[in-house]
PDB file of C-alpha atoms in Angstrom:
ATOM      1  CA  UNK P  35      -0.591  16.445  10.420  1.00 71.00           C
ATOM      2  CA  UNK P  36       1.258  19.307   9.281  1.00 71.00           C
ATOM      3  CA  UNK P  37       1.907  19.850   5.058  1.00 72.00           C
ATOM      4  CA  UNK P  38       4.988  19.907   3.899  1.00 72.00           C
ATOM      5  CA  UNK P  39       4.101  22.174   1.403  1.00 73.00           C
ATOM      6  CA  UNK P  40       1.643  24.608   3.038  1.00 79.00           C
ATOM      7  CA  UNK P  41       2.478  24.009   6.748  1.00 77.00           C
ATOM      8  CA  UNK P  42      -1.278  24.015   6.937  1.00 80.00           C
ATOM      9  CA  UNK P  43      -2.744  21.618   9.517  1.00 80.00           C
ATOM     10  CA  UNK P  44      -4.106  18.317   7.710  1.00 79.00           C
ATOM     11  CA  UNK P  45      -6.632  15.506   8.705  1.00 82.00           C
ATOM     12  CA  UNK P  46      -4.910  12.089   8.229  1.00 80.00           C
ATOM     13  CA  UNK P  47      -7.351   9.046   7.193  1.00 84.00           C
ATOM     14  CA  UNK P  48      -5.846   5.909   9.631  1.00 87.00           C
ATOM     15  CA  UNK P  49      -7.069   2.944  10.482  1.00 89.00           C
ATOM     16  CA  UNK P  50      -8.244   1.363  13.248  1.00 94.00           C
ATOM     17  CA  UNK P  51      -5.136  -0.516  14.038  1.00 95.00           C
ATOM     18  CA  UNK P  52      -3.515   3.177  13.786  1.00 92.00           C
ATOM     19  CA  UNK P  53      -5.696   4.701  16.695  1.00 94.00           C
ATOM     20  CA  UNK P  54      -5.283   1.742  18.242  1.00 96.00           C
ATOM     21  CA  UNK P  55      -1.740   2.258  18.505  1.00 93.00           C
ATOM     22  CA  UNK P  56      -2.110   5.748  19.237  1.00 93.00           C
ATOM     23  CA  UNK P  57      -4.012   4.971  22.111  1.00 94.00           C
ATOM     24  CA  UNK P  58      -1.529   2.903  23.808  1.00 94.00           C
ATOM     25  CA  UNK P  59       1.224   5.430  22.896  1.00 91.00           C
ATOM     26  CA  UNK P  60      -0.775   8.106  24.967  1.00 92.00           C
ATOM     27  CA  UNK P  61      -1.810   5.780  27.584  1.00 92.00           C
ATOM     28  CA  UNK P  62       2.130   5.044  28.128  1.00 89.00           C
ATOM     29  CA  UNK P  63       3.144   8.949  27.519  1.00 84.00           C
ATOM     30  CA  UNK P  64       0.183  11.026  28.077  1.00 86.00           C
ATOM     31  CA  UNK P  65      -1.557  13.293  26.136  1.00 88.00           C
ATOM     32  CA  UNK P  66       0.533  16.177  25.275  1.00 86.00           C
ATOM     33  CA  UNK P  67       0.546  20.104  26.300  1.00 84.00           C
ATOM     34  CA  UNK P  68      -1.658  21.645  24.683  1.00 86.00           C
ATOM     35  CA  UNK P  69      -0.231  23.057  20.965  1.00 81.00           C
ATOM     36  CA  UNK P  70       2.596  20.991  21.231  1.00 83.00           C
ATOM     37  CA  UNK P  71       2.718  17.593  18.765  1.00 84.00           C
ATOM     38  CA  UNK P  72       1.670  13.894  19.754  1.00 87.00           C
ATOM     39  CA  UNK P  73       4.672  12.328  18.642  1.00 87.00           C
ATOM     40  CA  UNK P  74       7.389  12.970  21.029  1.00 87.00           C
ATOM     41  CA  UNK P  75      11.116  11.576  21.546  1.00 85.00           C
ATOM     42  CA  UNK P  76      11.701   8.993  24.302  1.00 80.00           C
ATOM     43  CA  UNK P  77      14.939   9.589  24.483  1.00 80.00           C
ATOM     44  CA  UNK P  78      16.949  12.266  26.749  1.00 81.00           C
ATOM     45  CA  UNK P  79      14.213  15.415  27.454  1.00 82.00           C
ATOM     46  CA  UNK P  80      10.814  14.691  25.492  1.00 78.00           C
ATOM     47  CA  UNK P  81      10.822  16.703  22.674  1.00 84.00           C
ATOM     48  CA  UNK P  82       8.567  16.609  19.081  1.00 87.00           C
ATOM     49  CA  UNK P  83       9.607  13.824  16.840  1.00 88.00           C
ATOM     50  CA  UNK P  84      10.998  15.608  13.872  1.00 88.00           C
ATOM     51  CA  UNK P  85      10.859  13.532  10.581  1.00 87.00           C
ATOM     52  CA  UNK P  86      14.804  13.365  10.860  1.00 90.00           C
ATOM     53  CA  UNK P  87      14.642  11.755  14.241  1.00 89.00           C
ATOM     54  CA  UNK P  88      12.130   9.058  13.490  1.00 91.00           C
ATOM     55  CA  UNK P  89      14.327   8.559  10.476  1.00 93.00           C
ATOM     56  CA  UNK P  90      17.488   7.829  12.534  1.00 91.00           C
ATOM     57  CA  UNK P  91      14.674   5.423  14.949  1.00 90.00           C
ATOM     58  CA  UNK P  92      13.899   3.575  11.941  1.00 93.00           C
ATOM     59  CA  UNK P  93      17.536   3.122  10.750  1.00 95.00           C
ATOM     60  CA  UNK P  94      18.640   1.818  14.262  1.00 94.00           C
ATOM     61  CA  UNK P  95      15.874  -0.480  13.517  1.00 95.00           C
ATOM     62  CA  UNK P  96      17.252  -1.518  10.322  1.00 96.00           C
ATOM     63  CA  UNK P  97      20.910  -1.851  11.471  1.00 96.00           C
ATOM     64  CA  UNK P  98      19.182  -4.701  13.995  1.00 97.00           C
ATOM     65  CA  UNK P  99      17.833  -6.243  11.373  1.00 96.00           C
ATOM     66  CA  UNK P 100      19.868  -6.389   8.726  1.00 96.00           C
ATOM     67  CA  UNK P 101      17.847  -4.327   6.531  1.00 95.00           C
ATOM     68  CA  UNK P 102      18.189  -1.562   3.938  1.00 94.00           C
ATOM     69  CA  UNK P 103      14.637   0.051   3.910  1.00 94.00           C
ATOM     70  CA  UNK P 104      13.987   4.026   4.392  1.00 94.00           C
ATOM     71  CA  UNK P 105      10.628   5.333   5.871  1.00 91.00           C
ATOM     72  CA  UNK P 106      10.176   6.643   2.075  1.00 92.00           C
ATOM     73  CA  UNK P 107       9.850   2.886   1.179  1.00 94.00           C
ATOM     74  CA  UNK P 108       7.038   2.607   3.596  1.00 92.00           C
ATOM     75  CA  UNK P 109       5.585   5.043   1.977  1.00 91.00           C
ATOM     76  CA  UNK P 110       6.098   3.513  -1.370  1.00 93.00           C
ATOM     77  CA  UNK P 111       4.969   0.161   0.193  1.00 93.00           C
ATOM     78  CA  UNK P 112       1.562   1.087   1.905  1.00 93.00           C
ATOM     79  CA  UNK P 113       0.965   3.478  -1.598  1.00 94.00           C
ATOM     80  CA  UNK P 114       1.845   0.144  -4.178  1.00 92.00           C
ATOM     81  CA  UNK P 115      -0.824  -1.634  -1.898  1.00 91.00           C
ATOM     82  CA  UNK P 116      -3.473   0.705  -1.699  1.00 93.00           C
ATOM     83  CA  UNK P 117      -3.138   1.249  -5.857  1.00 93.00           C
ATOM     84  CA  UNK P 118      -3.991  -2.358  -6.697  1.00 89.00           C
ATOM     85  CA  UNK P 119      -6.642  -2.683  -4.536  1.00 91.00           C
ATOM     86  CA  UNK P 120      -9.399  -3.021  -6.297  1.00 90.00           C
ATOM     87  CA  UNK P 121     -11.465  -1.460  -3.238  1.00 95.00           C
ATOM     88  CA  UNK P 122     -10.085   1.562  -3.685  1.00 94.00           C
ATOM     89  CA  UNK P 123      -9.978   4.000  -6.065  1.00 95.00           C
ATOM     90  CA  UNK P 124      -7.505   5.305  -7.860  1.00 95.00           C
ATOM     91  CA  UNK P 125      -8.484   8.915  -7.055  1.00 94.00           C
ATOM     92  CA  UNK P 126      -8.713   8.349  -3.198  1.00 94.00           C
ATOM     93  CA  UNK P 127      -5.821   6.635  -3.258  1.00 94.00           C
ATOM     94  CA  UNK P 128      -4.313  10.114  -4.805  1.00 93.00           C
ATOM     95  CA  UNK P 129      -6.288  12.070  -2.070  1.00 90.00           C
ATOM     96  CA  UNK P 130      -4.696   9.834   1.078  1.00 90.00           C
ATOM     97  CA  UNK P 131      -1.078  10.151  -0.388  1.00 90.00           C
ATOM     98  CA  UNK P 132      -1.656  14.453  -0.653  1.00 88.00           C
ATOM     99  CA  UNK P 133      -0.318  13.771  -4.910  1.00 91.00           C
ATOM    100  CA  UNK P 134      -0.920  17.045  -6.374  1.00 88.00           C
ATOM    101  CA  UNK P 135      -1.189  14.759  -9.998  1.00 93.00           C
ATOM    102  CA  UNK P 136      -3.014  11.537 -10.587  1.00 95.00           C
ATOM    103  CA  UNK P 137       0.118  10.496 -12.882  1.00 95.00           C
ATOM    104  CA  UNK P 138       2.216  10.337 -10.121  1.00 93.00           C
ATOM    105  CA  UNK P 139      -0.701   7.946  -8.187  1.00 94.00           C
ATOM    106  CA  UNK P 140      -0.839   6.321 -11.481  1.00 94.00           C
ATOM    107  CA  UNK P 141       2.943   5.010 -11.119  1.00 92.00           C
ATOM    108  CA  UNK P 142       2.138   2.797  -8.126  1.00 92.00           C
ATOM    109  CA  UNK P 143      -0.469   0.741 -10.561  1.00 91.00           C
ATOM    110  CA  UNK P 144       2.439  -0.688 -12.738  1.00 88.00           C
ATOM    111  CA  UNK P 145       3.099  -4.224 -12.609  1.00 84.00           C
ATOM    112  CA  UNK P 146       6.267  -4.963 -10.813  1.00 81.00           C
ATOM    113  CA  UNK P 147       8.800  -8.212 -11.502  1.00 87.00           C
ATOM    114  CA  UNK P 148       7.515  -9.509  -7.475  1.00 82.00           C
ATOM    115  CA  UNK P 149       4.097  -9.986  -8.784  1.00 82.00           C
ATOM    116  CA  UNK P 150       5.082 -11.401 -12.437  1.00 90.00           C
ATOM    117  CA  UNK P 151       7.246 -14.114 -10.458  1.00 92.00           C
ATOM    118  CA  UNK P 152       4.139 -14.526  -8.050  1.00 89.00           C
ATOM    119  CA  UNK P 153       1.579 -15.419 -10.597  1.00 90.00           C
ATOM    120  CA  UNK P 154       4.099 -17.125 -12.376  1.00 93.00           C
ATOM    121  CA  UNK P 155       4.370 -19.766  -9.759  1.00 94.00           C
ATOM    122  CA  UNK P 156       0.965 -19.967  -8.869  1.00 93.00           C
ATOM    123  CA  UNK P 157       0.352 -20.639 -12.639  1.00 94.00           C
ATOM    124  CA  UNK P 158       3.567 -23.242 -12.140  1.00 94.00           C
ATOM    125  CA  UNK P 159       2.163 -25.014  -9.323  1.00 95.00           C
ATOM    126  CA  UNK P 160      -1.642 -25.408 -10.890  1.00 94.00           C
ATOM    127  CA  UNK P 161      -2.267 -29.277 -12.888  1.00 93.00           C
ATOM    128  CA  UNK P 162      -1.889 -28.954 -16.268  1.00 89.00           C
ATOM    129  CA  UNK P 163      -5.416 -29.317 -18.052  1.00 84.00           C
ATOM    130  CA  UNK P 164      -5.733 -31.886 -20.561  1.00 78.00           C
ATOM    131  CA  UNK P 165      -6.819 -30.534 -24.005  1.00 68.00           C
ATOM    132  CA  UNK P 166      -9.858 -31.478 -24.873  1.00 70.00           C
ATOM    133  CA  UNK P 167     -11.638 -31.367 -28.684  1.00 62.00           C
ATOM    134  CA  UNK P 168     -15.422 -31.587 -29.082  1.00 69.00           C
ATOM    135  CA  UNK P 169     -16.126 -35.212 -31.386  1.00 67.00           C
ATOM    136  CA  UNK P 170     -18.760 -33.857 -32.746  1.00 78.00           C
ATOM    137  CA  UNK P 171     -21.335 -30.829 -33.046  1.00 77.00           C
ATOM    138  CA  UNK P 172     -24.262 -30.042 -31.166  1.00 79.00           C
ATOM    139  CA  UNK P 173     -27.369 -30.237 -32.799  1.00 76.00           C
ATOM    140  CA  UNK P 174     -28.629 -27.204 -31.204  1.00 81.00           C
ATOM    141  CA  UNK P 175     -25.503 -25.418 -32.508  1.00 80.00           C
ATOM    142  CA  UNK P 176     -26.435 -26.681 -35.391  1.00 76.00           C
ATOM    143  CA  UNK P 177     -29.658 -25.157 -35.730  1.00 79.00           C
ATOM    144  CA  UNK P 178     -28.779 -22.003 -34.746  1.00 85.00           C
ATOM    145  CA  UNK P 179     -25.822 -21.716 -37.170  1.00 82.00           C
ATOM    146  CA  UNK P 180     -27.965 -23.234 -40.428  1.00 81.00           C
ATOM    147  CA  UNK P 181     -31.393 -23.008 -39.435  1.00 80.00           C
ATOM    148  CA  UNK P 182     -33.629 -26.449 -38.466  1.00 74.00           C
ATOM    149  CA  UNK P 183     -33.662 -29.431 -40.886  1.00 61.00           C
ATOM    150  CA  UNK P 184     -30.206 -29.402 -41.576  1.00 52.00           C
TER     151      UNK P 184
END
């Protein structure tokens, strides 16, 4: 990819799933010219797929769906996931999303109301546990507390 900051070009970590889809995208379209960029525009005479244009693809999307969500919140999404997985860490998490600061990785790692209200049902929907109080001490608790012969 190119960075937004540097124009310089970048490697992209992906996933298998993500080549995979790659690879039927190319099979469909063909590889490109050379020096000109894989993502193209289907639409009228194949051009590269600017960030604005995938933006107004995505949108079209939404307006089927009924849906308010921006690419940025796919973004936001994918970066929430990969910052509470306890797989990762929190540093290569910073690496894959190109943040300059780990406090601004660091934001995704905040508990959100979604998950509160998740584990709040799951707790919900568990049996309660009846209380339970020992009758009596063990004699080997005993022991270790006062020493033998007590």
């Amino acid at each position: 990819m190119i960075s937004k900051g540097t124009r310089a070009r970048q490697p992209v970590p992906t996933s298998p799933e993500g080549l995979a889809y790659l690879a039927a995208y190319l099979e469909e379209d063909g590889l490109p010219p050379e020096g000109t960029p894989v993502w193209r525009t289907r639409r009228g005479e194949p051009r590269p797929l600017t960030h604005w244009a995938a933006r107004r693809i995505f949108q079209r999307a939404c307006e089927v769906l009924g849906a308010n969500w921006t690419l940025h919140d796919l973004r936001h999404m994918a970066a929430k996931r990969m910052a509470r997985d306890p797989e990762l860490k929190l540093h290569e998490v910073q690496t894959i999303l190109r943040h300059t600061h780990i406090s601004t990785t660091e934001l995704y790692t905040a508990v959100g109301l979604d998950d509160l209200c998740d584990k709040l049902a799951a707790f919900y929907s568990r049996p309660v546990q009846p209380t339970t109080w020992p009758t009596q001490y063990a004699q080997d608790d005993i022991e270790a507390v006062f020493g033998a012969g007590q």
